[in-house]
Amino acid sequence: MMKETAQPPRTYVLGLLFVGVLMAALDIAIVGPALPAIQRDFQVSEQALAWVFSLYVLGNLVGTPAIAALSDHLGRRRIYTLSIAGFALGSLIVALAPSFAVLLIGRLVQGISAGGIFPVASAVVGDTFPPEKRGSALGLLGAVFGIAFLIGPILGGVLLLFGWPWLFLINLPIALVMIIASLRLLPTQSVAVKSRFDLLGTLMLGAALSALAYGLTVLDPAQLAQGQLDPLAVPMLIAAVLLFPVFIWVEQRATDPIVQPALFRSRPIRLIAVLAVGAGIAETAIVFIPSLLTLAFGVSVSTASFMLLVIVLSMAVGSPVSGRMLDRLGSRLVIIGGTLLSATGLLLLGLFPLNLVVFYLSSVLLGLGLAVLLGSALRYVLLNETAASDRAAAQGLLTVTMGVGQLLGAVLVGLIATTATQPLDGYARAFLSIGIFMGGLTLAALGLHDRATERARALELSSSVSR
C-alpha cells in the first residue's frame, strides 16, 4: 500500500505529467519526417527502415508491464523519473548513432522507457485526484496524443533544417527539466514492504509479447496472399501461443505477480481488456485511410495524410470533453457513446460510396469515438476498480492489450483488403468488418457498472487506502 506524505498543488502535478506524456507522444509523431534522411545517411532498405517504428512499439509493449509494476513496488516518483531519464538516454543514442544497428538500439531504449511514462502518469492521477475529478485529469492527458500529431510534423520539419539528429537531441533539455520538476513536484510516497519483484513473470511476459509482436510485424498480408511468409513469422506466433499459458501458470503461483490474476475477477476489468483490443484495432484502421483516399480521389499521399487532420482535431477536442463527461455521467454511458461513434464512422467508410461528405463525416465520428477509447475512459475504469498498490500495473496491462490490438489491426486490415479484386473495395470491406466488430463492443459495454455503482466502488477503494 502507498500513502501520500506530501500533496503539492494538483495543477502542478498534472502539468508535469502532461509535458512528460507529450514528450513521449511527440517522438512517435515527429520521427516520420526524419525517416528519409535516416535512410539516406545509413543506406538502408525500406524494410529495414520500418524497424525504426517497429522496435519502438516492441520496446513499449514489452517494457510497459514491467515498469508499471515496478512503480507499484518502488513508488511513482522514482520510476517516472527513471523513465524520463531512460527516454533521454535512448534519444542520445539515436542522435549520436555511428551505425543503423546502434540507432535501432536507441529506439528500443526509448520504447522501453516510454512504457513507464503514460501508465505511471495515469496511476499518479489515481493517487492524487479524488474519484470525482479523475476523468477531467485523464481527459487532458489523453488530449496529448492529438496535440502531438498536430504539431509533431511541423516541429519535425523545422528541426530537420538543422539535421535529423536534432529531432532527438531536443528531448535532452526537456528531459532534464522534467527530472528536476519530478523530484520536486511529484508526491512523496511511502511504499509498504512487498515481496520480491516477479522477475520470472516479467521475463515470461516479455518473451511472449516479443514473439507475438515480431510474428505479427513480419506477417505481410501481401506476401501471405501469394503464399510467401517470413520464415520466422509462424514459429514466433506459435511460440507466443505456447508462452502465454506458461505465463499464466507462473503468475498463479507467484507471491506478488506482475499481473494480478485477481484483477480479472472484476467484470469491468475483463470488459476493458476486450475494449482496449478493439480500440487498438480501430486506431490502426486510421493508418490505412490515406491509401483509401489515394484510390478514391486520386490525391497524393501527402494530401491524403493532410486530410486526416479532421480526425486528429476531433481527437484533440474530444478527449478533454469526454474526460469531463466521465466525471458527470460515469464511464458506461461515455464508453458506449465512444464505441458507437467509432463503429458508425467505420461503417460509413465501408457501406457508402466514398465522397468528401461521407469521408469528413466519418472522420469526425471516428475521431470523437477514439478520443473516448484511447484517451481517458478505459483508464478511468481501471483507476476506479483497482487498489493503489496495483494501479500502475493495471494501467500497464491496458497499454499492452491496446498494443496487441494495434498489431492485430494492421494484419486484419491487410488480410481483408486482399480478399477483394479491387483495392478500393478491399479497404471498404476491411473498414466494414472492423465497424461491425466495434458495434459488438458497444453492446458489450452495456455490462459496465452504472455511475452510482462505479462511484461507490471508487470511494470504497479510496477509503481503504486512507485507512
CSV table of C-alpha atoms in Angstrom, one decimal:
chain,number,residue,atom,x,y,z
A,1,MET,CA,0.0,0.0,0.0
A,2,MET,CA,1.2,3.5,-0.8
A,3,LYS,CA,0.4,6.5,1.4
A,4,GLU,CA,0.9,10.1,0.3
A,5,THR,CA,3.1,12.1,2.7
A,6,ALA,CA,3.0,15.3,0.7
A,7,GLN,CA,0.4,16.9,-1.6
A,8,PRO,CA,1.7,19.5,-4.0
A,9,PRO,CA,-0.9,21.5,-6.0
A,10,ARG,CA,-2.7,19.2,-8.3
A,11,THR,CA,-2.4,21.6,-11.3
A,12,TYR,CA,1.4,21.5,-11.0
A,13,VAL,CA,1.4,17.7,-10.9
A,14,LEU,CA,-1.0,17.5,-13.9
A,15,GLY,CA,1.2,19.9,-15.8
A,16,LEU,CA,4.3,17.9,-15.1
A,17,LEU,CA,2.6,14.7,-16.3
A,18,PHE,CA,1.2,16.4,-19.3
A,19,VAL,CA,4.7,17.5,-20.5
A,20,GLY,CA,6.1,14.1,-19.9
A,21,VAL,CA,3.4,12.3,-21.9
A,22,LEU,CA,3.7,15.0,-24.6
A,23,MET,CA,7.4,14.3,-25.0
A,24,ALA,CA,6.9,10.6,-25.5
A,25,ALA,CA,3.9,11.1,-27.8
A,26,LEU,CA,5.8,13.7,-29.9
A,27,ASP,CA,8.6,11.2,-30.5
A,28,ILE,CA,6.1,9.0,-32.4
A,29,ALA,CA,4.7,11.8,-34.5
A,30,ILE,CA,8.0,13.7,-35.1
A,31,VAL,CA,10.1,10.8,-36.3
A,32,GLY,CA,8.2,10.5,-39.6
A,33,PRO,CA,9.9,13.5,-41.3
A,34,ALA,CA,13.3,12.1,-40.3
A,35,LEU,CA,13.0,8.7,-41.9
A,36,PRO,CA,14.1,9.8,-45.5
A,37,ALA,CA,17.2,11.5,-44.1
A,38,ILE,CA,18.0,8.4,-41.8
A,39,GLN,CA,17.6,6.1,-44.8
A,40,ARG,CA,19.9,8.3,-46.9
A,41,ASP,CA,22.6,8.6,-44.2
A,42,PHE,CA,22.7,4.8,-43.3
A,43,GLN,CA,21.8,3.5,-46.8
A,44,VAL,CA,19.2,1.0,-45.6
A,45,SER,CA,16.2,-0.5,-47.4
A,46,GLU,CA,12.6,0.4,-46.8
A,47,GLN,CA,12.0,-2.9,-45.0
A,48,ALA,CA,14.9,-2.2,-42.6
A,49,LEU,CA,13.7,1.4,-42.1
A,50,ALA,CA,10.4,0.1,-40.8
A,51,TRP,CA,12.1,-1.2,-37.7
A,52,VAL,CA,12.7,2.4,-36.6
A,53,PHE,CA,9.0,2.4,-35.8
A,54,SER,CA,8.6,-1.4,-35.0
A,55,LEU,CA,11.3,-1.6,-32.4
A,56,TYR,CA,9.9,1.5,-30.5
A,57,VAL,CA,6.5,-0.2,-30.4
A,58,LEU,CA,8.0,-3.5,-29.4
A,59,GLY,CA,10.0,-1.9,-26.6
A,60,ASN,CA,6.9,-0.1,-25.4
A,61,LEU,CA,4.9,-3.2,-25.5
A,62,VAL,CA,7.4,-5.3,-23.5
A,63,GLY,CA,8.6,-2.5,-21.2
A,64,THR,CA,5.2,-1.2,-20.1
A,65,PRO,CA,4.0,-4.0,-17.8
A,66,ALA,CA,7.4,-4.4,-16.1
A,67,ILE,CA,8.0,-0.7,-15.5
A,68,ALA,CA,4.4,-0.1,-14.4
A,69,ALA,CA,4.6,-2.9,-11.9
A,70,LEU,CA,7.9,-1.6,-10.6
A,71,SER,CA,6.2,1.7,-9.8
A,72,ASP,CA,3.8,-0.1,-7.6
A,73,HIS,CA,6.8,-1.5,-5.7
A,74,LEU,CA,9.2,1.4,-5.7
A,75,GLY,CA,6.9,4.4,-5.9
A,76,ARG,CA,5.7,6.6,-8.8
A,77,ARG,CA,8.2,9.4,-8.5
A,78,ARG,CA,11.2,7.2,-8.7
A,79,ILE,CA,10.0,5.2,-11.7
A,80,TYR,CA,8.6,8.2,-13.5
A,81,THR,CA,11.9,10.0,-13.1
A,82,LEU,CA,13.9,6.9,-14.3
A,83,SER,CA,11.6,6.5,-17.3
A,84,ILE,CA,12.2,10.1,-18.3
A,85,ALA,CA,16.0,9.6,-17.9
A,86,GLY,CA,15.9,6.4,-19.9
A,87,PHE,CA,14.0,8.1,-22.7
A,88,ALA,CA,16.6,10.8,-22.8
A,89,LEU,CA,19.4,8.2,-22.9
A,90,GLY,CA,17.7,6.5,-25.8
A,91,SER,CA,17.3,9.8,-27.6
A,92,LEU,CA,21.0,10.5,-27.2
A,93,ILE,CA,22.0,7.0,-28.5
A,94,VAL,CA,19.8,7.6,-31.6
A,95,ALA,CA,21.2,11.1,-32.3
A,96,LEU,CA,24.8,10.0,-32.0
A,97,ALA,CA,24.5,6.6,-33.5
A,98,PRO,CA,27.5,5.6,-35.7
A,99,SER,CA,25.5,2.8,-37.4
A,100,PHE,CA,22.0,1.9,-38.1
A,101,ALA,CA,22.2,-1.0,-35.6
A,102,VAL,CA,23.1,1.4,-32.8
A,103,LEU,CA,20.2,3.7,-33.8
A,104,LEU,CA,17.8,0.8,-33.5
A,105,ILE,CA,19.2,0.0,-30.0
A,106,GLY,CA,18.4,3.6,-29.1
A,107,ARG,CA,14.9,3.3,-30.4
A,108,LEU,CA,14.4,0.2,-28.3
A,109,VAL,CA,15.6,2.0,-25.2
A,110,GLN,CA,13.3,4.9,-26.0
A,111,GLY,CA,10.3,2.5,-26.4
A,112,ILE,CA,11.0,0.6,-23.2
A,113,SER,CA,11.4,3.9,-21.2
A,114,ALA,CA,8.2,5.4,-22.8
A,115,GLY,CA,6.4,2.3,-21.5
A,116,GLY,CA,6.7,3.8,-18.0
A,117,ILE,CA,5.6,7.3,-18.7
A,118,PHE,CA,1.9,7.2,-19.6
A,119,PRO,CA,0.8,4.3,-17.3
A,120,VAL,CA,2.7,5.7,-14.4
A,121,ALA,CA,1.2,9.2,-15.1
A,122,SER,CA,-2.3,7.7,-15.1
A,123,ALA,CA,-1.6,6.0,-11.8
A,124,VAL,CA,-0.4,9.3,-10.3
A,125,VAL,CA,-3.7,10.8,-11.3
A,126,GLY,CA,-5.4,8.0,-9.3
A,127,ASP,CA,-3.1,8.6,-6.4
A,128,THR,CA,-3.5,12.4,-6.5
A,129,PHE,CA,-7.0,13.3,-7.7
A,130,PRO,CA,-10.3,12.3,-5.9
A,131,PRO,CA,-12.6,10.0,-7.9
A,132,GLU,CA,-14.9,12.9,-9.0
A,133,LYS,CA,-12.0,14.7,-10.7
A,134,ARG,CA,-10.1,11.8,-12.3
A,135,GLY,CA,-12.0,11.9,-15.6
A,136,SER,CA,-11.1,15.5,-16.3
A,137,ALA,CA,-7.4,14.9,-15.5
A,138,LEU,CA,-7.2,11.8,-17.6
A,139,GLY,CA,-9.0,13.6,-20.4
A,140,LEU,CA,-6.3,16.3,-20.5
A,141,LEU,CA,-3.6,13.6,-20.6
A,142,GLY,CA,-5.4,11.8,-23.4
A,143,ALA,CA,-5.6,15.0,-25.5
A,144,VAL,CA,-1.8,15.0,-25.6
A,145,PHE,CA,-1.8,12.4,-28.4
A,146,GLY,CA,-4.0,14.6,-30.7
A,147,ILE,CA,-1.8,17.6,-30.0
A,148,ALA,CA,1.3,15.6,-30.7
A,149,PHE,CA,0.1,14.6,-34.1
A,150,LEU,CA,-0.9,18.1,-34.9
A,151,ILE,CA,2.4,19.8,-34.0
A,152,GLY,CA,4.7,16.9,-34.5
A,153,PRO,CA,5.2,17.1,-38.3
A,154,ILE,CA,5.5,20.9,-38.1
A,155,LEU,CA,8.1,20.7,-35.4
A,156,GLY,CA,9.9,17.9,-37.2
A,157,GLY,CA,10.1,19.9,-40.4
A,158,VAL,CA,11.7,22.9,-38.5
A,159,LEU,CA,14.2,20.8,-36.7
A,160,LEU,CA,15.2,18.9,-39.9
A,161,LEU,CA,16.6,22.2,-41.1
A,162,PHE,CA,19.4,21.6,-38.6
A,163,GLY,CA,19.8,17.9,-39.3
A,164,TRP,CA,17.7,14.9,-38.3
A,165,PRO,CA,19.7,14.2,-35.0
A,166,TRP,CA,18.1,17.4,-33.6
A,167,LEU,CA,14.7,15.7,-33.6
A,168,PHE,CA,16.1,13.5,-30.8
A,169,LEU,CA,18.5,15.9,-29.2
A,170,ILE,CA,15.6,18.2,-28.4
A,171,ASN,CA,14.4,15.7,-25.9
A,172,LEU,CA,17.5,16.2,-23.7
A,173,PRO,CA,16.9,19.6,-22.2
A,174,ILE,CA,13.2,18.8,-21.9
A,175,ALA,CA,14.0,15.6,-20.0
A,176,LEU,CA,16.4,17.5,-17.7
A,177,VAL,CA,13.7,20.0,-16.7
A,178,MET,CA,11.3,17.1,-16.3
A,179,ILE,CA,13.6,15.2,-14.0
A,180,ILE,CA,14.2,18.2,-11.8
A,181,ALA,CA,10.5,19.1,-11.7
A,182,SER,CA,9.5,15.4,-11.0
A,183,LEU,CA,11.8,15.2,-8.0
A,184,ARG,CA,10.3,18.4,-6.6
A,185,LEU,CA,6.6,18.2,-7.5
A,186,LEU,CA,5.6,14.5,-7.7
A,187,PRO,CA,4.0,13.4,-4.4
A,188,THR,CA,6.4,11.7,-2.0
A,189,GLN,CA,5.1,8.2,-1.3
A,190,SER,CA,6.0,5.6,1.2
A,191,VAL,CA,5.7,2.1,-0.2
A,192,ALA,CA,4.8,-0.8,2.1
A,193,VAL,CA,7.3,-3.7,2.0
A,194,LYS,CA,6.2,-6.1,-0.6
A,195,SER,CA,7.6,-9.5,-1.6
A,196,ARG,CA,10.3,-9.9,-4.2
A,197,PHE,CA,9.6,-8.5,-7.6
A,198,ASP,CA,8.2,-11.0,-10.1
A,199,LEU,CA,11.2,-11.3,-12.3
A,200,LEU,CA,10.2,-14.7,-13.8
A,201,GLY,CA,6.8,-13.5,-14.7
A,202,THR,CA,8.3,-10.3,-16.2
A,203,LEU,CA,10.7,-12.4,-18.4
A,204,MET,CA,7.9,-14.8,-19.5
A,205,LEU,CA,5.5,-11.9,-20.4
A,206,GLY,CA,8.3,-10.1,-22.2
A,207,ALA,CA,9.2,-13.2,-24.2
A,208,ALA,CA,5.5,-13.9,-25.1
A,209,LEU,CA,4.9,-10.3,-26.2
A,210,SER,CA,8.2,-10.1,-28.2
A,211,ALA,CA,7.3,-13.3,-30.1
A,212,LEU,CA,3.8,-12.0,-30.8
A,213,ALA,CA,4.9,-8.6,-31.8
A,214,TYR,CA,7.7,-9.9,-34.1
A,215,GLY,CA,5.4,-12.5,-35.7
A,216,LEU,CA,2.6,-10.1,-36.4
A,217,THR,CA,5.0,-7.3,-37.6
A,218,VAL,CA,6.7,-9.6,-40.3
A,219,LEU,CA,3.4,-11.2,-41.3
A,220,ASP,CA,3.0,-9.2,-44.5
A,221,PRO,CA,-0.6,-9.7,-45.9
A,222,ALA,CA,0.6,-9.2,-49.5
A,223,GLN,CA,3.1,-12.0,-49.2
A,224,LEU,CA,0.6,-14.2,-47.3
A,225,ALA,CA,-1.8,-13.8,-50.2
A,226,GLN,CA,0.9,-15.0,-52.6
A,227,GLY,CA,1.8,-18.0,-50.3
A,228,GLN,CA,5.0,-16.4,-49.1
A,229,LEU,CA,5.9,-15.8,-45.5
A,230,ASP,CA,8.9,-14.7,-43.5
A,231,PRO,CA,10.5,-17.9,-42.2
A,232,LEU,CA,10.3,-16.7,-38.6
A,233,ALA,CA,6.7,-15.5,-38.7
A,234,VAL,CA,4.9,-18.7,-38.0
A,235,PRO,CA,7.5,-20.1,-35.4
A,236,MET,CA,7.3,-16.8,-33.5
A,237,LEU,CA,3.5,-16.8,-33.4
A,238,ILE,CA,3.5,-20.5,-32.3
A,239,ALA,CA,6.0,-19.5,-29.6
A,240,ALA,CA,3.7,-16.7,-28.4
A,241,VAL,CA,0.7,-19.1,-28.2
A,242,LEU,CA,2.7,-21.5,-26.1
A,243,LEU,CA,4.3,-18.9,-23.9
A,244,PHE,CA,1.1,-17.1,-22.8
A,245,PRO,CA,-0.3,-20.2,-20.9
A,246,VAL,CA,3.1,-20.7,-19.3
A,247,PHE,CA,3.0,-17.1,-18.2
A,248,ILE,CA,-0.5,-17.5,-16.7
A,249,TRP,CA,0.7,-20.6,-14.9
A,250,VAL,CA,3.7,-18.7,-13.4
A,251,GLU,CA,1.5,-15.8,-12.3
A,252,GLN,CA,-0.9,-18.1,-10.5
A,253,ARG,CA,2.0,-19.3,-8.4
A,254,ALA,CA,3.9,-16.1,-7.9
A,255,THR,CA,3.8,-14.4,-4.5
A,256,ASP,CA,3.4,-11.0,-6.0
A,257,PRO,CA,2.7,-11.4,-9.7
A,258,ILE,CA,3.4,-8.7,-12.2
A,259,VAL,CA,-0.2,-9.1,-13.5
A,260,GLN,CA,-2.5,-9.9,-10.6
A,261,PRO,CA,-4.9,-12.7,-11.6
A,262,ALA,CA,-7.4,-11.3,-9.1
A,263,LEU,CA,-7.8,-8.3,-11.4
A,264,PHE,CA,-9.7,-10.4,-13.9
A,265,ARG,CA,-12.3,-11.4,-11.3
A,266,SER,CA,-13.7,-7.9,-11.9
A,267,ARG,CA,-16.2,-8.0,-14.8
A,268,PRO,CA,-15.4,-4.3,-15.7
A,269,ILE,CA,-11.7,-5.1,-16.0
A,270,ARG,CA,-12.3,-8.1,-18.3
A,271,LEU,CA,-14.6,-5.9,-20.4
A,272,ILE,CA,-12.0,-3.1,-20.5
A,273,ALA,CA,-9.3,-5.6,-21.7
A,274,VAL,CA,-11.6,-6.6,-24.7
A,275,LEU,CA,-12.5,-2.9,-25.4
A,276,ALA,CA,-8.8,-2.0,-25.4
A,277,VAL,CA,-8.0,-4.6,-28.1
A,278,GLY,CA,-10.9,-3.2,-30.1
A,279,ALA,CA,-9.7,0.4,-29.6
A,280,GLY,CA,-6.2,-0.7,-30.8
A,281,ILE,CA,-7.7,-2.3,-33.9
A,282,ALA,CA,-9.8,0.7,-34.7
A,283,GLU,CA,-6.8,3.0,-34.2
A,284,THR,CA,-4.8,1.0,-36.7
A,285,ALA,CA,-7.5,1.4,-39.3
A,286,ILE,CA,-6.7,5.1,-39.5
A,287,VAL,CA,-3.2,4.2,-40.8
A,288,PHE,CA,-4.8,2.8,-43.9
A,289,ILE,CA,-7.2,5.7,-44.6
A,290,PRO,CA,-4.6,7.6,-46.7
A,291,SER,CA,-4.3,4.6,-49.0
A,292,LEU,CA,-8.1,4.6,-49.3
A,293,LEU,CA,-8.1,8.3,-50.2
A,294,THR,CA,-5.5,8.0,-52.9
A,295,LEU,CA,-7.5,5.3,-54.5
A,296,ALA,CA,-10.9,7.1,-54.2
A,297,PHE,CA,-9.9,10.6,-55.0
A,298,GLY,CA,-6.6,10.3,-56.9
A,299,VAL,CA,-4.8,12.6,-54.5
A,300,SER,CA,-1.1,12.4,-53.5
A,301,VAL,CA,0.0,10.6,-50.4
A,302,SER,CA,0.9,13.9,-48.7
A,303,THR,CA,-2.5,15.4,-49.5
A,304,ALA,CA,-4.2,12.2,-48.2
A,305,SER,CA,-2.3,12.5,-44.9
A,306,PHE,CA,-3.3,16.1,-44.6
A,307,MET,CA,-6.9,15.1,-45.0
A,308,LEU,CA,-6.5,13.1,-41.7
A,309,LEU,CA,-6.3,16.4,-39.9
A,310,VAL,CA,-10.0,16.3,-39.2
A,311,ILE,CA,-9.7,13.0,-37.3
A,312,VAL,CA,-6.7,14.4,-35.3
A,313,LEU,CA,-8.6,17.6,-34.4
A,314,SER,CA,-11.6,15.6,-33.4
A,315,MET,CA,-9.5,13.5,-31.1
A,316,ALA,CA,-7.7,16.6,-29.6
A,317,VAL,CA,-11.1,18.2,-28.9
A,318,GLY,CA,-13.0,15.1,-27.9
A,319,SER,CA,-10.5,13.8,-25.3
A,320,PRO,CA,-10.8,16.6,-22.7
A,321,VAL,CA,-14.6,16.9,-23.3
A,322,SER,CA,-15.1,13.1,-22.8
A,323,GLY,CA,-12.9,13.4,-19.6
A,324,ARG,CA,-15.3,15.9,-18.1
A,325,MET,CA,-18.3,13.8,-19.2
A,326,LEU,CA,-16.8,10.8,-17.2
A,327,ASP,CA,-17.0,12.8,-14.0
A,328,ARG,CA,-20.6,13.8,-14.7
A,329,LEU,CA,-22.1,10.7,-16.3
A,330,GLY,CA,-19.8,7.8,-15.4
A,331,SER,CA,-17.9,5.5,-17.7
A,332,ARG,CA,-20.6,3.3,-19.0
A,333,LEU,CA,-22.5,5.9,-21.0
A,334,VAL,CA,-19.3,7.6,-22.2
A,335,ILE,CA,-17.8,4.3,-23.4
A,336,ILE,CA,-21.0,3.2,-25.1
A,337,GLY,CA,-21.0,6.6,-26.9
A,338,GLY,CA,-17.3,6.2,-27.9
A,339,THR,CA,-17.7,2.7,-29.3
A,340,LEU,CA,-20.9,3.7,-31.1
A,341,LEU,CA,-19.3,6.7,-32.7
A,342,SER,CA,-16.3,4.7,-33.7
A,343,ALA,CA,-18.4,2.0,-35.2
A,344,THR,CA,-20.6,4.5,-37.1
A,345,GLY,CA,-17.6,6.2,-38.6
A,346,LEU,CA,-16.1,3.0,-39.8
A,347,LEU,CA,-19.4,1.7,-41.1
A,348,LEU,CA,-19.8,4.9,-43.2
A,349,LEU,CA,-16.5,4.2,-44.8
A,350,GLY,CA,-17.4,0.6,-45.5
A,351,LEU,CA,-21.0,0.9,-46.6
A,352,PHE,CA,-21.3,4.0,-48.7
A,353,PRO,CA,-19.6,5.2,-51.9
A,354,LEU,CA,-16.8,7.4,-50.7
A,355,ASN,CA,-17.2,11.2,-51.3
A,356,LEU,CA,-15.9,14.2,-49.4
A,357,VAL,CA,-19.1,14.5,-47.3
A,358,VAL,CA,-19.0,10.8,-46.3
A,359,PHE,CA,-15.3,11.0,-45.6
A,360,TYR,CA,-15.4,14.1,-43.4
A,361,LEU,CA,-18.5,13.0,-41.5
A,362,SER,CA,-16.9,9.6,-40.8
A,363,SER,CA,-13.7,11.3,-39.8
A,364,VAL,CA,-15.4,13.5,-37.2
A,365,LEU,CA,-17.3,10.5,-35.8
A,366,LEU,CA,-14.3,8.2,-35.7
A,367,GLY,CA,-12.1,10.9,-34.2
A,368,LEU,CA,-14.6,11.6,-31.4
A,369,GLY,CA,-15.1,7.9,-30.7
A,370,LEU,CA,-11.4,7.2,-30.5
A,371,ALA,CA,-10.9,10.2,-28.3
A,372,VAL,CA,-13.0,8.4,-25.7
A,373,LEU,CA,-11.4,4.9,-26.1
A,374,LEU,CA,-7.8,6.0,-26.5
A,375,GLY,CA,-8.0,8.9,-24.1
A,376,SER,CA,-9.4,8.6,-20.6
A,377,ALA,CA,-12.4,6.4,-20.4
A,378,LEU,CA,-10.8,3.0,-20.2
A,379,ARG,CA,-8.1,4.2,-17.8
A,380,TYR,CA,-10.8,5.8,-15.7
A,381,VAL,CA,-12.5,2.5,-15.2
A,382,LEU,CA,-9.2,0.8,-14.1
A,383,LEU,CA,-8.5,3.6,-11.6
A,384,ASN,CA,-11.9,3.0,-10.0
A,385,GLU,CA,-11.5,-0.8,-10.0
A,386,THR,CA,-8.0,-1.2,-8.6
A,387,ALA,CA,-6.3,-0.5,-5.3
A,388,ALA,CA,-3.5,2.0,-5.2
A,389,SER,CA,-0.9,-0.9,-4.9
A,390,ASP,CA,-1.9,-2.2,-8.3
A,391,ARG,CA,-2.9,0.9,-10.2
A,392,ALA,CA,0.2,1.3,-12.4
A,393,ALA,CA,0.3,-2.5,-13.2
A,394,ALA,CA,-3.4,-2.3,-14.3
A,395,GLN,CA,-2.6,0.8,-16.5
A,396,GLY,CA,0.3,-1.1,-18.0
A,397,LEU,CA,-1.9,-4.0,-18.8
A,398,LEU,CA,-4.3,-1.7,-20.6
A,399,THR,CA,-1.4,-0.3,-22.7
A,400,VAL,CA,-0.4,-3.9,-23.6
A,401,THR,CA,-3.8,-5.0,-24.6
A,402,MET,CA,-4.3,-1.9,-26.7
A,403,GLY,CA,-0.9,-2.5,-28.3
A,404,VAL,CA,-1.9,-6.1,-29.2
A,405,GLY,CA,-5.0,-4.7,-30.8
A,406,GLN,CA,-2.8,-2.3,-32.9
A,407,LEU,CA,-0.7,-5.2,-34.1
A,408,LEU,CA,-3.7,-7.3,-34.9
A,409,GLY,CA,-5.4,-4.4,-36.7
A,410,ALA,CA,-2.6,-4.0,-39.1
A,411,VAL,CA,-2.7,-7.7,-40.1
A,412,LEU,CA,-6.5,-7.8,-40.2
A,413,VAL,CA,-6.9,-4.8,-42.5
A,414,GLY,CA,-4.2,-6.1,-44.8
A,415,LEU,CA,-5.7,-9.6,-45.0
A,416,ILE,CA,-9.3,-8.4,-45.5
A,417,ALA,CA,-8.2,-5.9,-48.1
A,418,THR,CA,-6.6,-8.6,-50.2
A,419,THR,CA,-9.8,-10.6,-50.4
A,420,ALA,CA,-11.3,-8.2,-53.0
A,421,THR,CA,-10.3,-7.9,-56.6
A,422,GLN,CA,-10.4,-4.1,-56.5
A,423,PRO,CA,-8.2,-2.4,-53.8
A,424,LEU,CA,-10.8,0.2,-53.0
A,425,ASP,CA,-13.4,-2.5,-52.4
A,426,GLY,CA,-10.9,-4.3,-50.2
A,427,TYR,CA,-10.4,-1.4,-47.9
A,428,ALA,CA,-14.1,-0.7,-47.7
A,429,ARG,CA,-14.6,-4.3,-46.7
A,430,ALA,CA,-12.0,-4.1,-44.0
A,431,PHE,CA,-13.5,-0.9,-42.5
A,432,LEU,CA,-16.9,-2.5,-42.6
A,433,SER,CA,-15.7,-5.6,-40.8
A,434,ILE,CA,-14.0,-3.5,-38.0
A,435,GLY,CA,-17.1,-1.3,-37.8
A,436,ILE,CA,-19.3,-4.4,-37.2
A,437,PHE,CA,-16.8,-5.5,-34.5
A,438,MET,CA,-16.9,-2.1,-32.8
A,439,GLY,CA,-20.7,-2.3,-32.9
A,440,GLY,CA,-20.5,-5.6,-31.0
A,441,LEU,CA,-18.2,-3.9,-28.4
A,442,THR,CA,-20.9,-1.2,-28.0
A,443,LEU,CA,-23.3,-4.0,-26.8
A,444,ALA,CA,-20.5,-5.4,-24.6
A,445,ALA,CA,-20.0,-2.0,-22.9
A,446,LEU,CA,-23.6,-2.3,-21.5
A,447,GLY,CA,-22.0,-4.7,-19.0
A,448,LEU,CA,-20.0,-1.9,-17.3
A,449,HIS,CA,-21.1,-0.6,-13.9
A,450,ASP,CA,-23.6,2.3,-13.8
A,451,ARG,CA,-22.4,5.6,-12.4
A,452,ALA,CA,-23.6,5.0,-8.8
A,453,THR,CA,-22.0,1.6,-8.5
A,454,GLU,CA,-18.8,2.8,-10.1
A,455,ARG,CA,-18.6,5.8,-7.7
A,456,ALA,CA,-19.3,3.6,-4.7
A,457,ARG,CA,-16.5,1.2,-5.8
A,458,ALA,CA,-14.0,4.1,-6.2
A,459,LEU,CA,-14.8,5.6,-2.8
A,460,GLU,CA,-14.6,2.2,-1.2
A,461,LEU,CA,-11.1,1.7,-2.6
A,462,SER,CA,-10.0,5.2,-1.7
A,463,SER,CA,-11.2,4.9,1.9
A,464,SER,CA,-9.4,1.5,2.3
A,465,VAL,CA,-6.2,3.3,1.2
A,466,SER,CA,-6.6,6.1,3.7
A,467,ARG,CA,-7.2,3.7,6.5
